[in-house]
């Protein structure tokens, strides 16, 4: 095992992967861990299904997306972790939440039958029903580069105007606005919320590396992408370019 200056592996927590992995988004935790290993450090992924599974140290957190049938059990499980999530977010631990995992962190979810599922209230905004489901590729211009993924959601998101992940170039993102550019996602410190599946970090390694720089900085270390990541990142770029060209945009 490679010994880090921490004298322990970096620990990436995957929250509720049994309930929140409909689109393979639990794979984001494995992407972070592998890129840490490629940088020359040891890393582990810990699946957390209940508070009893929490490791002693947490360096990054990944929350995936699930079905509406799993909303209540996932919300109830996350409620037992709400203070931990609050501490992590306030102390700069990177948290990535995708799809319904993001919605559950919000003020609440307005369901199609008119009922409201109360969220954890950790990020601003709430999810509201769409007229038609968004199922298509999505391209987002962001400070982390051009992000490309696939969106698959039956709800828009309102209340994230002040802190979006980026501007929608193609696709729906948080939903149509009556004025101004369409936006996608939400950021709050080192908390990142998005509709992008893929998994998003596998398809957009620049965003993964931003999260990892935050991970390393918390421990006074400098993150450097390993040489083993270069060919993988070239493959990811080719995949993003293929999507971009297919929907009428230029490659990078």
GROMACS .gro file of C-alpha atoms in nm:
model
  252
    1UNK     CA    1   0.000   0.000   0.000
    2UNK     CA    2   0.127   0.344  -0.089
    3UNK     CA    3   0.181   0.547   0.227
    4UNK     CA    4   0.053   0.904   0.216
    5UNK     CA    5   0.157   1.187   0.441
    6UNK     CA    6  -0.174   1.123   0.619
    7UNK     CA    7  -0.048   0.777   0.716
    8UNK     CA    8  -0.385   0.643   0.602
    9UNK     CA    9  -0.576   0.606   0.276
   10UNK     CA   10  -0.788   0.889   0.149
   11UNK     CA   11  -1.148   0.785   0.216
   12UNK     CA   12  -1.428   0.847  -0.032
   13UNK     CA   13  -1.776   0.776   0.104
   14UNK     CA   14  -2.049   0.652  -0.128
   15UNK     CA   15  -2.382   0.727   0.041
   16UNK     CA   16  -2.668   0.478   0.004
   17UNK     CA   17  -2.543   0.305  -0.314
   18UNK     CA   18  -2.813   0.037  -0.285
   19UNK     CA   19  -3.087   0.301  -0.310
   20UNK     CA   20  -2.914   0.574  -0.510
   21UNK     CA   21  -2.738   0.415  -0.807
   22UNK     CA   22  -3.007   0.403  -1.076
   23UNK     CA   23  -2.787   0.562  -1.342
   24UNK     CA   24  -2.455   0.421  -1.223
   25UNK     CA   25  -2.379   0.740  -1.032
   26UNK     CA   26  -2.226   0.552  -0.739
   27UNK     CA   27  -1.937   0.511  -0.981
   28UNK     CA   28  -1.837   0.872  -0.911
   29UNK     CA   29  -1.687   0.759  -0.580
   30UNK     CA   30  -1.475   0.500  -0.760
   31UNK     CA   31  -1.358   0.763  -1.009
   32UNK     CA   32  -1.232   0.985  -0.726
   33UNK     CA   33  -1.057   0.697  -0.552
   34UNK     CA   34  -0.889   0.579  -0.871
   35UNK     CA   35  -0.765   0.925  -0.961
   36UNK     CA   36  -0.620   0.957  -0.611
   37UNK     CA   37  -0.434   0.629  -0.666
   38UNK     CA   38  -0.308   0.751  -1.003
   39UNK     CA   39  -0.171   1.058  -0.825
   40UNK     CA   40   0.048   0.829  -0.615
   41UNK     CA   41  -0.159   0.800  -0.297
   42UNK     CA   42  -0.370   0.527  -0.147
   43UNK     CA   43  -0.749   0.554  -0.145
   44UNK     CA   44  -1.054   0.353  -0.048
   45UNK     CA   45  -1.427   0.372  -0.117
   46UNK     CA   46  -1.656   0.307   0.179
   47UNK     CA   47  -2.020   0.229   0.104
   48UNK     CA   48  -2.240   0.382   0.373
   49UNK     CA   49  -2.592   0.241   0.405
   50UNK     CA   50  -2.651   0.365   0.760
   51UNK     CA   51  -2.475   0.583   1.013
   52UNK     CA   52  -2.316   0.272   1.163
   53UNK     CA   53  -2.113   0.232   0.843
   54UNK     CA   54  -1.943   0.573   0.867
   55UNK     CA   55  -1.562   0.553   0.866
   56UNK     CA   56  -1.350   0.747   1.112
   57UNK     CA   57  -1.225   0.983   0.841
   58UNK     CA   58  -1.416   1.121   0.542
   59UNK     CA   59  -1.233   1.304   0.262
   60UNK     CA   60  -1.503   1.320  -0.008
   61UNK     CA   61  -1.868   1.218  -0.042
   62UNK     CA   62  -2.065   1.093  -0.341
   63UNK     CA   63  -2.446   1.068  -0.351
   64UNK     CA   64  -2.613   0.912  -0.654
   65UNK     CA   65  -2.961   0.919  -0.804
   66UNK     CA   66  -3.248   0.680  -0.743
   67UNK     CA   67  -3.605   0.602  -0.840
   68UNK     CA   68  -3.905   0.782  -0.695
   69UNK     CA   69  -3.996   0.455  -0.519
   70UNK     CA   70  -3.674   0.495  -0.319
   71UNK     CA   71  -3.727   0.861  -0.227
   72UNK     CA   72  -3.878   0.807   0.118
   73UNK     CA   73  -3.638   0.534   0.238
   74UNK     CA   74  -3.342   0.728   0.100
   75UNK     CA   75  -3.460   1.052   0.262
   76UNK     CA   76  -3.515   0.877   0.596
   77UNK     CA   77  -3.169   0.720   0.581
   78UNK     CA   78  -3.008   1.053   0.493
   79UNK     CA   79  -3.187   1.220   0.784
   80UNK     CA   80  -2.978   1.012   1.024
   81UNK     CA   81  -2.670   1.159   0.853
   82UNK     CA   82  -2.784   1.519   0.825
   83UNK     CA   83  -2.555   1.654   1.097
   84UNK     CA   84  -2.260   1.470   0.944
   85UNK     CA   85  -2.344   1.617   0.604
   86UNK     CA   86  -2.368   1.962   0.761
   87UNK     CA   87  -2.028   1.925   0.927
   88UNK     CA   88  -1.868   1.799   0.606
   89UNK     CA   89  -2.010   2.081   0.395
   90UNK     CA   90  -1.910   2.346   0.649
   91UNK     CA   91  -1.556   2.211   0.675
   92UNK     CA   92  -1.489   2.196   0.302
   93UNK     CA   93  -1.524   1.823   0.242
   94UNK     CA   94  -1.624   1.792  -0.126
   95UNK     CA   95  -1.976   1.652  -0.170
   96UNK     CA   96  -2.114   1.554  -0.510
   97UNK     CA   97  -2.490   1.489  -0.531
   98UNK     CA   98  -2.659   1.377  -0.852
   99UNK     CA   99  -3.025   1.369  -0.954
  100UNK     CA  100  -3.260   1.264  -0.676
  101UNK     CA  101  -2.964   1.256  -0.438
  102UNK     CA  102  -2.940   1.632  -0.494
  103UNK     CA  103  -3.316   1.680  -0.464
  104UNK     CA  104  -3.313   1.510  -0.124
  105UNK     CA  105  -3.058   1.764   0.004
  106UNK     CA  106  -3.290   2.051  -0.094
  107UNK     CA  107  -3.584   2.216   0.082
  108UNK     CA  108  -3.815   1.954  -0.066
  109UNK     CA  109  -3.956   1.771  -0.366
  110UNK     CA  110  -4.295   1.860  -0.514
  111UNK     CA  111  -4.438   1.532  -0.643
  112UNK     CA  112  -4.668   1.490  -0.942
  113UNK     CA  113  -4.964   1.393  -0.718
  114UNK     CA  114  -4.949   1.730  -0.542
  115UNK     CA  115  -4.779   1.610  -0.224
  116UNK     CA  116  -4.447   1.748  -0.102
  117UNK     CA  117  -4.163   1.534   0.029
  118UNK     CA  118  -3.962   1.735   0.280
  119UNK     CA  119  -3.590   1.738   0.207
  120UNK     CA  120  -3.291   1.780   0.435
  121UNK     CA  121  -3.269   2.157   0.378
  122UNK     CA  122  -2.893   2.158   0.324
  123UNK     CA  123  -2.896   2.339  -0.011
  124UNK     CA  124  -3.120   2.616  -0.142
  125UNK     CA  125  -3.410   2.546  -0.372
  126UNK     CA  126  -3.652   2.265  -0.442
  127UNK     CA  127  -3.756   2.022  -0.713
  128UNK     CA  128  -4.083   2.079  -0.901
  129UNK     CA  129  -4.260   1.861  -1.162
  130UNK     CA  130  -4.184   1.903  -1.533
  131UNK     CA  131  -4.448   1.882  -1.802
  132UNK     CA  132  -4.238   1.623  -1.989
  133UNK     CA  133  -3.943   1.420  -1.867
  134UNK     CA  134  -3.596   1.545  -1.966
  135UNK     CA  135  -3.409   1.257  -2.129
  136UNK     CA  136  -3.131   1.373  -2.356
  137UNK     CA  137  -2.768   1.470  -2.374
  138UNK     CA  138  -2.675   1.793  -2.198
  139UNK     CA  139  -2.386   2.034  -2.251
  140UNK     CA  140  -2.295   2.287  -1.982
  141UNK     CA  141  -2.046   2.573  -1.995
  142UNK     CA  142  -1.881   2.599  -1.653
  143UNK     CA  143  -1.570   2.729  -1.481
  144UNK     CA  144  -1.454   2.366  -1.476
  145UNK     CA  145  -1.464   2.347  -1.855
  146UNK     CA  146  -1.737   2.217  -2.083
  147UNK     CA  147  -1.934   1.949  -1.902
  148UNK     CA  148  -2.122   1.686  -2.098
  149UNK     CA  149  -2.351   1.417  -1.966
  150UNK     CA  150  -2.697   1.265  -1.994
  151UNK     CA  151  -2.995   1.400  -1.806
  152UNK     CA  152  -3.292   1.186  -1.702
  153UNK     CA  153  -3.526   1.369  -1.467
  154UNK     CA  154  -3.899   1.431  -1.427
  155UNK     CA  155  -3.852   1.748  -1.219
  156UNK     CA  156  -3.707   2.093  -1.270
  157UNK     CA  157  -3.517   2.269  -0.993
  158UNK     CA  158  -3.597   2.620  -0.872
  159UNK     CA  159  -3.406   2.842  -0.630
  160UNK     CA  160  -3.049   2.779  -0.750
  161UNK     CA  161  -3.019   3.091  -0.968
  162UNK     CA  162  -2.749   3.257  -0.754
  163UNK     CA  163  -2.512   2.960  -0.752
  164UNK     CA  164  -2.547   2.734  -1.058
  165UNK     CA  165  -2.289   2.480  -1.168
  166UNK     CA  166  -2.298   2.631  -1.515
  167UNK     CA  167  -2.495   2.760  -1.813
  168UNK     CA  168  -2.685   2.517  -2.034
  169UNK     CA  169  -2.559   2.515  -2.393
  170UNK     CA  170  -2.774   2.220  -2.497
  171UNK     CA  171  -3.042   2.038  -2.299
  172UNK     CA  172  -3.276   2.127  -2.014
  173UNK     CA  173  -3.071   2.147  -1.694
  174UNK     CA  174  -3.264   2.301  -1.405
  175UNK     CA  175  -3.550   2.387  -1.641
  176UNK     CA  176  -3.665   2.657  -1.879
  177UNK     CA  177  -3.658   3.017  -1.756
  178UNK     CA  178  -3.877   3.298  -1.882
  179UNK     CA  179  -3.570   3.521  -1.918
  180UNK     CA  180  -3.194   3.490  -1.903
  181UNK     CA  181  -2.979   3.186  -1.976
  182UNK     CA  182  -3.081   2.840  -1.870
  183UNK     CA  183  -2.873   2.706  -1.584
  184UNK     CA  184  -2.770   2.365  -1.458
  185UNK     CA  185  -2.692   2.239  -1.114
  186UNK     CA  186  -2.604   2.412  -0.791
  187UNK     CA  187  -2.284   2.482  -0.603
  188UNK     CA  188  -2.234   2.581  -0.241
  189UNK     CA  189  -1.875   2.593  -0.127
  190UNK     CA  190  -1.744   2.247  -0.212
  191UNK     CA  191  -2.094   2.100  -0.247
  192UNK     CA  192  -2.175   2.024  -0.611
  193UNK     CA  193  -2.522   1.921  -0.729
  194UNK     CA  194  -2.607   1.825  -1.087
  195UNK     CA  195  -2.846   1.644  -1.319
  196UNK     CA  196  -2.553   1.504  -1.522
  197UNK     CA  197  -2.521   1.127  -1.535
  198UNK     CA  198  -2.245   0.938  -1.707
  199UNK     CA  199  -2.113   0.903  -1.434
  200UNK     CA  200  -2.040   1.275  -1.449
  201UNK     CA  201  -1.686   1.249  -1.307
  202UNK     CA  202  -1.584   0.974  -1.549
  203UNK     CA  203  -1.697   1.181  -1.846
  204UNK     CA  204  -1.568   1.512  -1.706
  205UNK     CA  205  -1.237   1.451  -1.527
  206UNK     CA  206  -1.167   1.824  -1.491
  207UNK     CA  207  -1.456   1.844  -1.244
  208UNK     CA  208  -1.321   1.537  -1.063
  209UNK     CA  209  -0.980   1.700  -1.038
  210UNK     CA  210  -1.134   2.016  -0.892
  211UNK     CA  211  -1.291   1.809  -0.616
  212UNK     CA  212  -0.961   1.631  -0.556
  213UNK     CA  213  -0.766   1.955  -0.529
  214UNK     CA  214  -1.008   2.051  -0.251
  215UNK     CA  215  -0.953   1.711  -0.086
  216UNK     CA  216  -0.576   1.749  -0.093
  217UNK     CA  217  -0.574   2.115   0.010
  218UNK     CA  218  -0.761   2.031   0.331
  219UNK     CA  219  -0.457   1.826   0.431
  220UNK     CA  220  -0.193   2.072   0.315
  221UNK     CA  221  -0.111   1.863   0.008
  222UNK     CA  222  -0.095   1.946  -0.360
  223UNK     CA  223  -0.294   1.731  -0.601
  224UNK     CA  224  -0.131   1.636  -0.929
  225UNK     CA  225  -0.301   1.426  -1.195
  226UNK     CA  226  -0.109   1.103  -1.244
  227UNK     CA  227   0.033   1.004  -1.583
  228UNK     CA  228  -0.195   0.699  -1.585
  229UNK     CA  229  -0.492   0.935  -1.606
  230UNK     CA  230  -0.378   1.091  -1.934
  231UNK     CA  231  -0.501   0.820  -2.171
  232UNK     CA  232  -0.825   0.781  -1.975
  233UNK     CA  233  -0.886   1.155  -1.995
  234UNK     CA  234  -0.823   1.149  -2.370
  235UNK     CA  235  -1.088   0.880  -2.405
  236UNK     CA  236  -1.330   1.088  -2.198
  237UNK     CA  237  -1.264   1.391  -2.418
  238UNK     CA  238  -1.327   1.185  -2.732
  239UNK     CA  239  -1.657   1.068  -2.585
  240UNK     CA  240  -1.758   1.426  -2.498
  241UNK     CA  241  -1.666   1.544  -2.845
  242UNK     CA  242  -1.871   1.269  -3.003
  243UNK     CA  243  -2.178   1.386  -2.812
  244UNK     CA  244  -2.109   1.751  -2.891
  245UNK     CA  245  -2.080   1.691  -3.265
  246UNK     CA  246  -2.392   1.472  -3.267
  247UNK     CA  247  -2.601   1.756  -3.125
  248UNK     CA  248  -2.452   2.020  -3.353
  249UNK     CA  249  -2.168   2.166  -3.145
  250UNK     CA  250  -1.797   2.182  -3.216
  251UNK     CA  251  -1.544   1.944  -3.061
  252UNK     CA  252  -1.277   2.070  -2.824
   0.00000   0.00000   0.00000
